[in-house]
Short mmCIF file of C-alpha atoms in Angstrom, two decimals:
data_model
loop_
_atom_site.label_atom_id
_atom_site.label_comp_id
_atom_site.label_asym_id
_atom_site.label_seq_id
_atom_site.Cartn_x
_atom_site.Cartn_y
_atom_site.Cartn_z
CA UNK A 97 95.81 127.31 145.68
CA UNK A 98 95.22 124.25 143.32
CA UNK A 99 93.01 125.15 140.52
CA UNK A 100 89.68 123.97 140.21
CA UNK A 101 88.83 121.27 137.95
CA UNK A 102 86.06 122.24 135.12
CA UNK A 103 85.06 118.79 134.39
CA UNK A 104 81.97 116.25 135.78
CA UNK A 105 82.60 112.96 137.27
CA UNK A 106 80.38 110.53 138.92
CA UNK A 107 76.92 109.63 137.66
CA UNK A 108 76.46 113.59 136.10
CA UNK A 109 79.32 112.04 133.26
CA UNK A 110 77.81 109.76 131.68
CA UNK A 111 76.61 109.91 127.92
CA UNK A 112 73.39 109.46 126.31
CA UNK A 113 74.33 109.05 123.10
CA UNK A 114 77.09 106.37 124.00
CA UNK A 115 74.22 104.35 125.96
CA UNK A 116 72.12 104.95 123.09
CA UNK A 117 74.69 103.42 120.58
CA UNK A 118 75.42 100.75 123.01
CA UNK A 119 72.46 99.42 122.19
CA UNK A 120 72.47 96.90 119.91
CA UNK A 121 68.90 96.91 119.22
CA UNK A 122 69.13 101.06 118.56
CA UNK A 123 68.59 102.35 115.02
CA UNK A 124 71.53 104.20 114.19
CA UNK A 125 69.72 106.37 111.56
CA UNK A 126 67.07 107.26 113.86
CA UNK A 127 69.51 108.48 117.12
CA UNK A 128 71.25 110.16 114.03
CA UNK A 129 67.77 111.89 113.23
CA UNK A 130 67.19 112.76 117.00
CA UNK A 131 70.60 114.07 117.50
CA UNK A 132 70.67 116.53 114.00
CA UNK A 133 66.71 117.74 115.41
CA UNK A 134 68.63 118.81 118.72
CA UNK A 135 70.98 120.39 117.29
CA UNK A 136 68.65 122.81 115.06
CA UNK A 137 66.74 123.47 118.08
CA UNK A 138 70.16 124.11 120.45
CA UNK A 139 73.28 123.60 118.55
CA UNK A 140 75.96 124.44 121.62
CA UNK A 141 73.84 121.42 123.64
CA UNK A 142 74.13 118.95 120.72
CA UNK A 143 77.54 119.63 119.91
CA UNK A 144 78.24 119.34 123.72
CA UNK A 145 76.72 115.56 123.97
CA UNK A 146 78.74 114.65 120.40
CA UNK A 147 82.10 116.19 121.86
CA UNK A 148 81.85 114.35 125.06
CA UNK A 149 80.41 111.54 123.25
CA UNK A 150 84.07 111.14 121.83
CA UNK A 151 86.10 112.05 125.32
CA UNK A 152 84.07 108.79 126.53
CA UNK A 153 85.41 106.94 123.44
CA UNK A 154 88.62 107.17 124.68
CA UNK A 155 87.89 105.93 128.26
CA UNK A 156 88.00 108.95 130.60
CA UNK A 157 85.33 108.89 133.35
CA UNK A 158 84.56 112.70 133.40
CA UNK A 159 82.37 114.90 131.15
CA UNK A 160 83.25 118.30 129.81
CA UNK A 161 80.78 121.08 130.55
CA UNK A 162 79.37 123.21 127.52
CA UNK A 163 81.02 126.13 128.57
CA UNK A 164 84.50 124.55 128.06
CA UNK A 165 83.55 122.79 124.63
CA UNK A 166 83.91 126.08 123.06
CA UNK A 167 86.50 127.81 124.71
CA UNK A 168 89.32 126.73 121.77
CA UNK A 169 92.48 127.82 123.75
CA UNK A 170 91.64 125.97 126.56
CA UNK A 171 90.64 122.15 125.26
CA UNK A 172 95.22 121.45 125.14
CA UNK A 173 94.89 121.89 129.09
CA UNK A 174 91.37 120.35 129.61
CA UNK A 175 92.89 117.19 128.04
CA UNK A 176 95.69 116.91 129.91
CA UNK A 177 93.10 116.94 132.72
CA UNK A 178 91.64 114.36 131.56
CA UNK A 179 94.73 112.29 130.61
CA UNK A 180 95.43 112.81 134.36
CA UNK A 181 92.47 111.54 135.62
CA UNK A 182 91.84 109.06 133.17
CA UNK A 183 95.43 106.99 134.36
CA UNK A 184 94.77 107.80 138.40
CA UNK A 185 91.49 105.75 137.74
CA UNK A 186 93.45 103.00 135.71
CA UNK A 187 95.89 102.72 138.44
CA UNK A 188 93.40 102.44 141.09
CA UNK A 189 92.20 98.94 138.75
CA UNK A 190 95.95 98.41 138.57
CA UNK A 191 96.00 98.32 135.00
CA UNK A 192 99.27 99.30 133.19
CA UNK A 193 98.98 102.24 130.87
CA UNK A 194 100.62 100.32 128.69
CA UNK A 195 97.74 97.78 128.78
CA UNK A 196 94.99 100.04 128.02
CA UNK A 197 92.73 101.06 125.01
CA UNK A 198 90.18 103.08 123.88
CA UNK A 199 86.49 101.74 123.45
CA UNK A 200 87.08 101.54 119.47
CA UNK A 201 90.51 99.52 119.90
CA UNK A 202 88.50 96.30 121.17
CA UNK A 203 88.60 93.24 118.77
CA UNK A 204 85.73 90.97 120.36
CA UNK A 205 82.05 90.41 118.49
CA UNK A 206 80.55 93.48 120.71
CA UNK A 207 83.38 96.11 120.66
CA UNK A 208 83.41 95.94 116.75
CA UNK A 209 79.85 96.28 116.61
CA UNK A 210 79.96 99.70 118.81
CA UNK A 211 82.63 101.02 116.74
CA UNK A 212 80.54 100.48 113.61
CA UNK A 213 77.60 101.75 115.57
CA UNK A 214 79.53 104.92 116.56
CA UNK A 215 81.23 105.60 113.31
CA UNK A 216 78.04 104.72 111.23
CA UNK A 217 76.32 107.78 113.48
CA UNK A 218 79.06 109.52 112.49
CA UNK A 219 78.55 109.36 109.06
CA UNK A 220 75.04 109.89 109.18
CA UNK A 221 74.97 112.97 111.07
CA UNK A 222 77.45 114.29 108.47
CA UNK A 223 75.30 113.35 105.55
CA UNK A 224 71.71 113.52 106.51
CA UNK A 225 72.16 116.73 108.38
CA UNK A 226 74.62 118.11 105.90
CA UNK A 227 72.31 121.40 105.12
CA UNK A 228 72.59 121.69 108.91
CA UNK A 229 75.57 120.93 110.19
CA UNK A 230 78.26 121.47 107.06
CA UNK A 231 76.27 124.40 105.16
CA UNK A 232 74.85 126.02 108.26
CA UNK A 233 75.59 129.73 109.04
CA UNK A 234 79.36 129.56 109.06
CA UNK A 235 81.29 131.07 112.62
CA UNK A 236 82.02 133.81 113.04
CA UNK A 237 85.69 134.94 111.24
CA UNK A 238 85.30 131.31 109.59
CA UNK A 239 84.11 129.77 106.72
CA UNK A 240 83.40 126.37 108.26
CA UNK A 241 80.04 126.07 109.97
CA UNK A 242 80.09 125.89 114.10
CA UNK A 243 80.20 121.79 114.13
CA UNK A 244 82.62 121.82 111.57
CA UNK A 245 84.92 124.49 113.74
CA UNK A 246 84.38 122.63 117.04
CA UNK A 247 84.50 118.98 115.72
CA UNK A 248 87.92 120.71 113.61
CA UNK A 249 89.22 121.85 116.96
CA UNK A 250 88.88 119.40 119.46
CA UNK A 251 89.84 116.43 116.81
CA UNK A 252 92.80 118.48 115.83
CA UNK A 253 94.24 118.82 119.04
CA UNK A 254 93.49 115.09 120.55
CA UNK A 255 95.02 114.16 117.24
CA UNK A 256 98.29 115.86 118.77
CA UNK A 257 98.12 114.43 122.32
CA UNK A 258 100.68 112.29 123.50
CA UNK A 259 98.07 109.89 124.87
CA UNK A 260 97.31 106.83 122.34
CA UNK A 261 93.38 106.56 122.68
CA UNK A 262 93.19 110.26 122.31
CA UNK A 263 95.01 110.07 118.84
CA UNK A 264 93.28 106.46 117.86
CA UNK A 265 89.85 107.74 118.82
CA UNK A 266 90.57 111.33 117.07
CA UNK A 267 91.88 110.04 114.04
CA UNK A 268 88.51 107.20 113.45
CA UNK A 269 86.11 110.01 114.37
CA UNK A 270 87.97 112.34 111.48
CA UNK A 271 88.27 109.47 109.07
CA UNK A 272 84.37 108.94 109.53
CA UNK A 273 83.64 112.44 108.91
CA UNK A 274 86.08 113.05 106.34
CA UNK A 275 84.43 109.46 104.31
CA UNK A 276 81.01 111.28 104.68
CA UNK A 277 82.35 114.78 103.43
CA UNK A 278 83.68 112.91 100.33
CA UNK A 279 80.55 111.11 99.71
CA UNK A 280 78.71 114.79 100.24
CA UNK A 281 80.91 116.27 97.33
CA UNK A 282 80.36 113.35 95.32
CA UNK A 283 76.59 113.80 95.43
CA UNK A 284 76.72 117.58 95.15
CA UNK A 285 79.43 116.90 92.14
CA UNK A 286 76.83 114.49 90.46
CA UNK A 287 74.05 117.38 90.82
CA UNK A 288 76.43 120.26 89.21
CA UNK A 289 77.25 118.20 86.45
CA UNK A 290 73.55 117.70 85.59
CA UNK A 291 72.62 121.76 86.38
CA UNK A 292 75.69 122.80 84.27
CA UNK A 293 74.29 120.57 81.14
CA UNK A 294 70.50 121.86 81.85
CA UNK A 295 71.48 125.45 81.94
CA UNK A 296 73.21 124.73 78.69
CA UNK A 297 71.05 123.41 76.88
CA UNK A 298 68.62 126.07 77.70
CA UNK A 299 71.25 128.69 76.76
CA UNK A 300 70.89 127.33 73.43
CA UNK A 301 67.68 126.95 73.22
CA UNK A 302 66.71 130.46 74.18
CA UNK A 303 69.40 131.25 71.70
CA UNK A 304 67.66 129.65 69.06
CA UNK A 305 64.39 131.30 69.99
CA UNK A 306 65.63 135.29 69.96
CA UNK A 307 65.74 135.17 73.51
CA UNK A 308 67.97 136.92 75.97
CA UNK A 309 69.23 135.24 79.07
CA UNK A 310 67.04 132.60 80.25
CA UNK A 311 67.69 130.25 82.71
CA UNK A 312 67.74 132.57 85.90
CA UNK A 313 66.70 129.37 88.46
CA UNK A 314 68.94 126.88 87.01
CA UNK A 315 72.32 129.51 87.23
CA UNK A 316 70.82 129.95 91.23
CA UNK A 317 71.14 126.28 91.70
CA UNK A 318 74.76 125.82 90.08
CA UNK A 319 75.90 128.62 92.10
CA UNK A 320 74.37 127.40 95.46
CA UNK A 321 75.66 123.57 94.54
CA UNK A 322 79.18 125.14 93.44
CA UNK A 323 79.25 126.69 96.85
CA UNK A 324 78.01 123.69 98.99
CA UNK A 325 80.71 121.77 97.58
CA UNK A 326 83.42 124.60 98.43
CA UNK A 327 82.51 124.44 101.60
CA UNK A 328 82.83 120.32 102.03
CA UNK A 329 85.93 120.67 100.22
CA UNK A 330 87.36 123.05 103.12
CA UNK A 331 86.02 121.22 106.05
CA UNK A 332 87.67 118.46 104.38
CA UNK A 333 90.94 119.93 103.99
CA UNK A 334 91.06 121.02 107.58
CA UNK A 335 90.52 117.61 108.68
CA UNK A 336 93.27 116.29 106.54
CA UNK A 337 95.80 118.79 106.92
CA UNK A 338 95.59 118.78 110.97
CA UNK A 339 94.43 115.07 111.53
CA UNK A 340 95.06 113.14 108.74
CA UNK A 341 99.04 114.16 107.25
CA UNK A 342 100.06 114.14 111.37
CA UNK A 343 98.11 110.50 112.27
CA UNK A 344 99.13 108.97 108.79
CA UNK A 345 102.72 109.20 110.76
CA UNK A 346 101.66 108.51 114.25
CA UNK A 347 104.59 106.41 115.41
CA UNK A 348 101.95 103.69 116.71
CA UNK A 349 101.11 101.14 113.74
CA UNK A 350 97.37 101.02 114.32
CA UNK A 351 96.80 104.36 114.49
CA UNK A 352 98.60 104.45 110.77
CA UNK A 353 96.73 101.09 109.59
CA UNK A 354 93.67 103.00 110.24
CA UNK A 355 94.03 105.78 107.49
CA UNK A 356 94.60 103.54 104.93
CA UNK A 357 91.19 101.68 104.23
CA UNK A 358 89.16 105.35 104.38
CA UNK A 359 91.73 107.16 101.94
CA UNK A 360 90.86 104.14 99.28
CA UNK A 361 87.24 104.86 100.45
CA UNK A 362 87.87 108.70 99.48
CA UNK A 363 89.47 108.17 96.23
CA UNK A 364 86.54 105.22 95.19
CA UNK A 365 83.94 107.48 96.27
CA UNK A 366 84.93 110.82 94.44
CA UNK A 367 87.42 110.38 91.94
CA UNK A 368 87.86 113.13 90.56
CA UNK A 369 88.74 115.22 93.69
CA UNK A 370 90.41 112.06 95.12
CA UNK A 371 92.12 109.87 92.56
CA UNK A 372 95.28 111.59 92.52
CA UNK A 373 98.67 111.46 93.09
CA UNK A 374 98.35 113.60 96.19
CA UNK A 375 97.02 110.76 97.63
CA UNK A 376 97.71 107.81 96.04
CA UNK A 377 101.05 108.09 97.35
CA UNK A 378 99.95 107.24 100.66
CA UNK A 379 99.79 103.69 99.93
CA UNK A 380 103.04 103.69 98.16
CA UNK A 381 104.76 104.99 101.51
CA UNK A 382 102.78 102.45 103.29
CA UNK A 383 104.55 99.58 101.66
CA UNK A 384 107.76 100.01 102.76
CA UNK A 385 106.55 100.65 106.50
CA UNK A 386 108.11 98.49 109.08
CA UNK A 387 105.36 97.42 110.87
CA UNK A 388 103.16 94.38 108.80
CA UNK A 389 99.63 95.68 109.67
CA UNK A 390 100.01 98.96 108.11
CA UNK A 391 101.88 97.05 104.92
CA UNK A 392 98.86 94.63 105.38
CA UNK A 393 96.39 97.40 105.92
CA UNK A 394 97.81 99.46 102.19
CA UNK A 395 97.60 96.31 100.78
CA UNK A 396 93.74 95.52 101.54
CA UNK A 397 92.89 98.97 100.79
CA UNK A 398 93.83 99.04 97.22
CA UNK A 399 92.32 95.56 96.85
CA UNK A 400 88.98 95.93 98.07
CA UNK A 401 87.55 99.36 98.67
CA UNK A 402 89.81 100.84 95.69
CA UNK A 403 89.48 98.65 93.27
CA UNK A 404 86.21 96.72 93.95
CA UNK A 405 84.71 99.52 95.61
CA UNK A 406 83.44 97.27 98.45
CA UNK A 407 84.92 97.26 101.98
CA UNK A 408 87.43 94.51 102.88
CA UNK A 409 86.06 92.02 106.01
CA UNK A 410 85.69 93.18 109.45
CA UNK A 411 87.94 89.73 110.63
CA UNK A 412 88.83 89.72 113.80
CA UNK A 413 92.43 91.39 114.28
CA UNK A 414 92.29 93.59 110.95
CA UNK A 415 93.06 97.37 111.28
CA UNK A 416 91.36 99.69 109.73
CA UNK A 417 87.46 97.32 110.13
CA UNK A 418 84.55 99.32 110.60
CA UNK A 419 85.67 102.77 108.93
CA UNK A 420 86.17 101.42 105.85
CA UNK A 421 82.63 100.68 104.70
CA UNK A 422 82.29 104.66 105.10
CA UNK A 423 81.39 106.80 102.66
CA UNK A 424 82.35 103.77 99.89
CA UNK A 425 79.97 104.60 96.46
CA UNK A 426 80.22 103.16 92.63
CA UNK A 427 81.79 104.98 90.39
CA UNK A 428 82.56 104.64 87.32
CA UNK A 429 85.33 101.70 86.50
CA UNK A 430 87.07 103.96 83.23
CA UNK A 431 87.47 107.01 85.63
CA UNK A 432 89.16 104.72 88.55
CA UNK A 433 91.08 102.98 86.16
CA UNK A 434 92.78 106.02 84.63
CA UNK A 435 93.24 107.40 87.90
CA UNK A 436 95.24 104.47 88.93
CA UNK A 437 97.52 103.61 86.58
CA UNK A 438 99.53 106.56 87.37
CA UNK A 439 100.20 104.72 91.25
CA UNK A 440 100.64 101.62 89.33
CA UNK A 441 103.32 102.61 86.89
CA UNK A 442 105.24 104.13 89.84
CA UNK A 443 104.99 101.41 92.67
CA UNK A 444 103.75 97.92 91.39
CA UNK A 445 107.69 96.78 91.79
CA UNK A 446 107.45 97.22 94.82
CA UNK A 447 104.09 95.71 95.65
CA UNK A 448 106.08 92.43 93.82
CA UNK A 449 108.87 92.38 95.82
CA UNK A 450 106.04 92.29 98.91
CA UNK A 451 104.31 89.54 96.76
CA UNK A 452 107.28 87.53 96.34
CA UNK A 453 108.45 87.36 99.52
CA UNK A 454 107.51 89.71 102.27
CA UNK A 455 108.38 88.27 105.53
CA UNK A 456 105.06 88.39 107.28
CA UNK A 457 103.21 85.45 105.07
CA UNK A 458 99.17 87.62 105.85
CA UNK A 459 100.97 90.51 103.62
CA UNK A 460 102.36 88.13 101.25
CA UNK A 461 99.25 86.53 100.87
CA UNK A 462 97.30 89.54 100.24
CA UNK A 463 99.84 91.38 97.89
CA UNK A 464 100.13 88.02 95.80
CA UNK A 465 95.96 88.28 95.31
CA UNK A 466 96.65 92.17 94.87
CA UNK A 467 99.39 91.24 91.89
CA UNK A 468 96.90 88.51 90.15
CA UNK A 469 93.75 91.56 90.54
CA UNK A 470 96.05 93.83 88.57
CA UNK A 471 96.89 91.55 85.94
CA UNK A 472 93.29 90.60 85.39
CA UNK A 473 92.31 94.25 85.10
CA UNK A 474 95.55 94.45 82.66
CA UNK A 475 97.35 96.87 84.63
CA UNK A 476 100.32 94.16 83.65
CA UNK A 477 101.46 93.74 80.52
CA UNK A 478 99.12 90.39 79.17
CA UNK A 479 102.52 89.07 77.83
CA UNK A 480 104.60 88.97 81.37
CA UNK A 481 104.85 86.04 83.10
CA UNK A 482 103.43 87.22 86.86
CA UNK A 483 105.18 83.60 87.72
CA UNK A 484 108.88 84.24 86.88
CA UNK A 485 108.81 86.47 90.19
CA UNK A 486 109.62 83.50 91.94
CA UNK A 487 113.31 83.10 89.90
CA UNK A 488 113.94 85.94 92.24
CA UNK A 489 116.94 85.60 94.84
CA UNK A 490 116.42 86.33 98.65
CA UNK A 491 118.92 89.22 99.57
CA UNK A 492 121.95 89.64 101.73
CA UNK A 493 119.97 91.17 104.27
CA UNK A 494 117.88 88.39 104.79
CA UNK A 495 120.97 86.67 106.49
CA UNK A 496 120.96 89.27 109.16
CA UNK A 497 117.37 88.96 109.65
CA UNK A 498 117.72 85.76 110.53
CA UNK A 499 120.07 86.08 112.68
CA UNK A 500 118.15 88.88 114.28
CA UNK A 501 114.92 86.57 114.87
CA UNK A 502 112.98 88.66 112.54
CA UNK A 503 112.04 85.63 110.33
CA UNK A 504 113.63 84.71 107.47
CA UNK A 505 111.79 84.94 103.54
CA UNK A 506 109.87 82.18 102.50
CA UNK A 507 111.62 79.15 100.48
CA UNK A 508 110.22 79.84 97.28
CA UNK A 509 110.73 76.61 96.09
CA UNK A 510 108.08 75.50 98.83
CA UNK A 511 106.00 78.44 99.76
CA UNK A 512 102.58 79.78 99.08
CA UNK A 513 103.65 82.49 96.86
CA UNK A 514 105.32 79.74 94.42
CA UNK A 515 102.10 78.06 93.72
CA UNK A 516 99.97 81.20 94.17
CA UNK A 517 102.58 82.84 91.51
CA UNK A 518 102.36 79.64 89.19
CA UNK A 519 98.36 79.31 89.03
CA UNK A 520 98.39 82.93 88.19
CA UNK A 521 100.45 82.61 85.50
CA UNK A 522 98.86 79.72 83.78
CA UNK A 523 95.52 81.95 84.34
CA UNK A 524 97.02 85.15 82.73
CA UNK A 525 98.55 83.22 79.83
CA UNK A 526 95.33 81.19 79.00
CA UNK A 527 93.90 84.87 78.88
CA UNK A 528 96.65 85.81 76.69
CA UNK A 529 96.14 83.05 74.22
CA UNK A 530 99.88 83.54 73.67
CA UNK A 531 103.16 82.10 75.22
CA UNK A 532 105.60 84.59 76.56
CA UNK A 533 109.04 84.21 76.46
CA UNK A 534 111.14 83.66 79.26
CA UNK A 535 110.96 87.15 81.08
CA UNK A 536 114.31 88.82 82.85
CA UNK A 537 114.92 87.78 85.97
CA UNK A 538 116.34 91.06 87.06
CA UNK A 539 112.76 92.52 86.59
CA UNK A 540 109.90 90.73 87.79
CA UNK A 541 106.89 92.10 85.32
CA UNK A 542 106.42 94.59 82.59
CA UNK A 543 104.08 97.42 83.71
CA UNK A 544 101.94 98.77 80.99
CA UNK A 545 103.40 102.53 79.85
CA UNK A 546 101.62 105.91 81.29
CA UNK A 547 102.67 108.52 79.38
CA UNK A 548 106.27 108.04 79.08
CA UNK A 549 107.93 105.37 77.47
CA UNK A 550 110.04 105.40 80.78
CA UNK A 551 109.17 105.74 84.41
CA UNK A 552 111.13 106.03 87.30
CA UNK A 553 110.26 103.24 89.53
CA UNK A 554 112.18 104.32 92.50
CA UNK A 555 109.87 104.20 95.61
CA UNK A 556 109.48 107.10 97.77
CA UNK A 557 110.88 106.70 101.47
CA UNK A 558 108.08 106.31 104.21
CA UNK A 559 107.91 109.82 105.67
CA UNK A 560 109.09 109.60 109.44
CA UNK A 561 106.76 108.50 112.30
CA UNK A 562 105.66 111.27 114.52
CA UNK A 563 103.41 111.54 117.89
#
């Protein structure tokens, strides 16, 4: 006998808190209030409205009853359910499969504005209901709290579907969480810092005085903050070793564009757990992918929400819009700075050879105002000339690129970057107040020593795309 489906069609599937965020005249902080009240008074309701609040994100026209939300080994077979029923209802609109998106893929005026919406409630259930929802009574056998286990488990294994919006909607949803975990720790790490020095200072005051230990309510509140941020720190890491490492792959470009703009958001917003090589690298990788958005998509990263510490513009047509402006805070310029010259040493020839003549010209573009940032935050040498990239030769390859219809590299003697290149230079050597020399034309610019005197600037292969 066929087995009998668990899920809710019809009018019983809709969601309230999609309708609600469909709104555009909703307050996002107050549905974000309502929602964290529910889910002190009933957490297994709440949790069920915010996991089926994400099935609808991805299009399918059922609803998953609260029973199932929390039965782990079953949520593999419940989605291929709903994959199931999701494509009988896009056949019966004869729409290709091929044809179809989720609700956060969209790239018209409204569509952007719910995914904002949606990822904005995202964010602020994470951070306004953090004592709640992250440092809550943790599960049992775990020590994540219950909405940081089920959100864990259902993301997790979407992110490993074979069905696109499942893995595009999965991997936002996790990249909104994971921005407001990072700006949780940074708080919390702002707070320890300023207990630590308190309890100090009374240590040697009491010192001073003949005193024995003093201090008993400020050593409470480092210990409770030291834990808090222990606990962010693992929900974190779940997310990002079984979403983020597996979607970063994905072997569809938009659903790797879209890691790119929250990882610079992680590393701006808490550098010191973030700012490191561990995940720097990302963007190195990125650069030699073979699809332009994600190139594009590394390249605005490190150019706005890294190094500015603002989010780059939500144009129409840009991957990675709407999650970037997550969990972005200031911090402070020296700390970023030495954080990123490290990345710098290792990969800016590369991000010149994408400057001087990547064949997609919106890369190009935005690596060439990437390469003139860098040299006015002298992470270039003040006495290269940033123009004598363009005495660079096309290569070989370029021939057969032609010939394969890929587009050929620009004429520099013509193009954009030439004149881009050339105003750059004048700008850095008015800076300078000195004229450099001719520079090599086997190397393009000299990159300001880490430290070693030498540096292997060999850039790592892109790690293989996966599903």
């Amino acid at each position: 006998s066929k087995k009998q489906s668990k899920l809710v069609g019809g009018a019983a599937a809709s969601s309230q808190l999609l309708d609600a965020l469909s709104d555009e005249k909703a307050a996002l902080t107050q549905i974000a209030a309502d929602w964290i009240e529910s889910y002190r008074e009933d957490s297994e309701a709440a949790l069920c409205e915010l996991i089926n609040l994400i099935v609808r994100l991805t299009g399918c026209p059922t609803r998953v009853p609260q029973e199932a939300v929390f039965e782990a080994s079953g949520i593999g077979e419940l989605l291929e359910e709903l994959q199931a029923q999701t494509l009988a209802a896009l056949r019966q609109q004869r729409t290709q499969e091929g044809e179809y998106d989720d609700l956060l893929a969209g790239r018209t005026k409204e569509q952007r504005r719910q995914r904002r919406s949606v990822l904005q409630f995202v964010r602020s259930v994470v951070v306004d209901g953090q004592h709640h929802v992250v440092f809550g009574e943790a599960s049992a056998g775990s020590r994540l709290s219950p909405f940081s286990e089920v959100v864990l488990q259902w993301l997790a294994t979407m992110g490993g579907a074979s069905y696109r919006p499942f893995r595009h909607v999965s991997t936002l949803v996790a990249l909104a969480v994971q921005s407001a975990l990072a700006s949780v720790r940074a708080h919390i790490g702002g707070e320890l810092q300023t207990a630590q020095r308190q309890l100090e200072a009374d240590a040697r005051a009491s010192k001073r005085r003949g005193r024995g230990q003093a201090g008993g309510q400020l050593r409470a509140r480092v210990a409770a903050l030291s834990e808090h941020d222990e606990l962010a720190a693992a929900a974190f890491q779940a997310l990002y070793d079984t979403v983020f490492i597996y979607r970063y792959r994905d072997v569809h470009a938009m659903v790797r564009a879209e890691c790119l703009v929250p990882l610079a958001a992680w590393c701006r917003a808490h550098p010191a757990a973030y700012l490191k090589t561990e995940y720097l690298r990302y963007f190195g990788w990125a650069l030699n992918d073979r699809d332009a958005r994600v190139r594009e998509a590394a390249v605005v990263a490190i150019t706005g929400p890294l190094l500015q510490g603002k989010a780059p513009a939500a144009t129409p047509g840009t991957v990675g819009s709407g999650v970037g402006a997550l969990g972005i805070a200031d911090a402070a310029d020296k700390s970023v700075a030495a954080g990123l010259r490290p990345f710098v040493v290792r990969f800016l020839p590369r991000l010149v050879q994408v400057a001087a003549g990547d064949v997609d010209q919106r890369v190009q573009v935005a690596a060439l105002r990437l390469v003139t940032q860098l040299a006015r935050l002298q992470y270039i040498d003040a006495g290269a000339r940033v123009g004598d990239i363009r005495r660079l030769k096309p290569q070989k390859a370029d021939k057969a690129r032609r010939r394969s219809g890929r587009g050929a590299r620009p004429t520099y003697s013509s193009s954009l970057s030439q004149q881009m290149l050339e105003e750059s230079s004048d700008d850095a050597a008015e800076d300078s107040g000195s004229d450099a020399g001719a520079a090599d034309p086997a190397f393009d610019v000299h990159v300001l020593d880490a430290d070693d005197a030498r540096t292997d600037s060999a850039v790592l292969g892109c790690p293989r795309h996966t599903v």
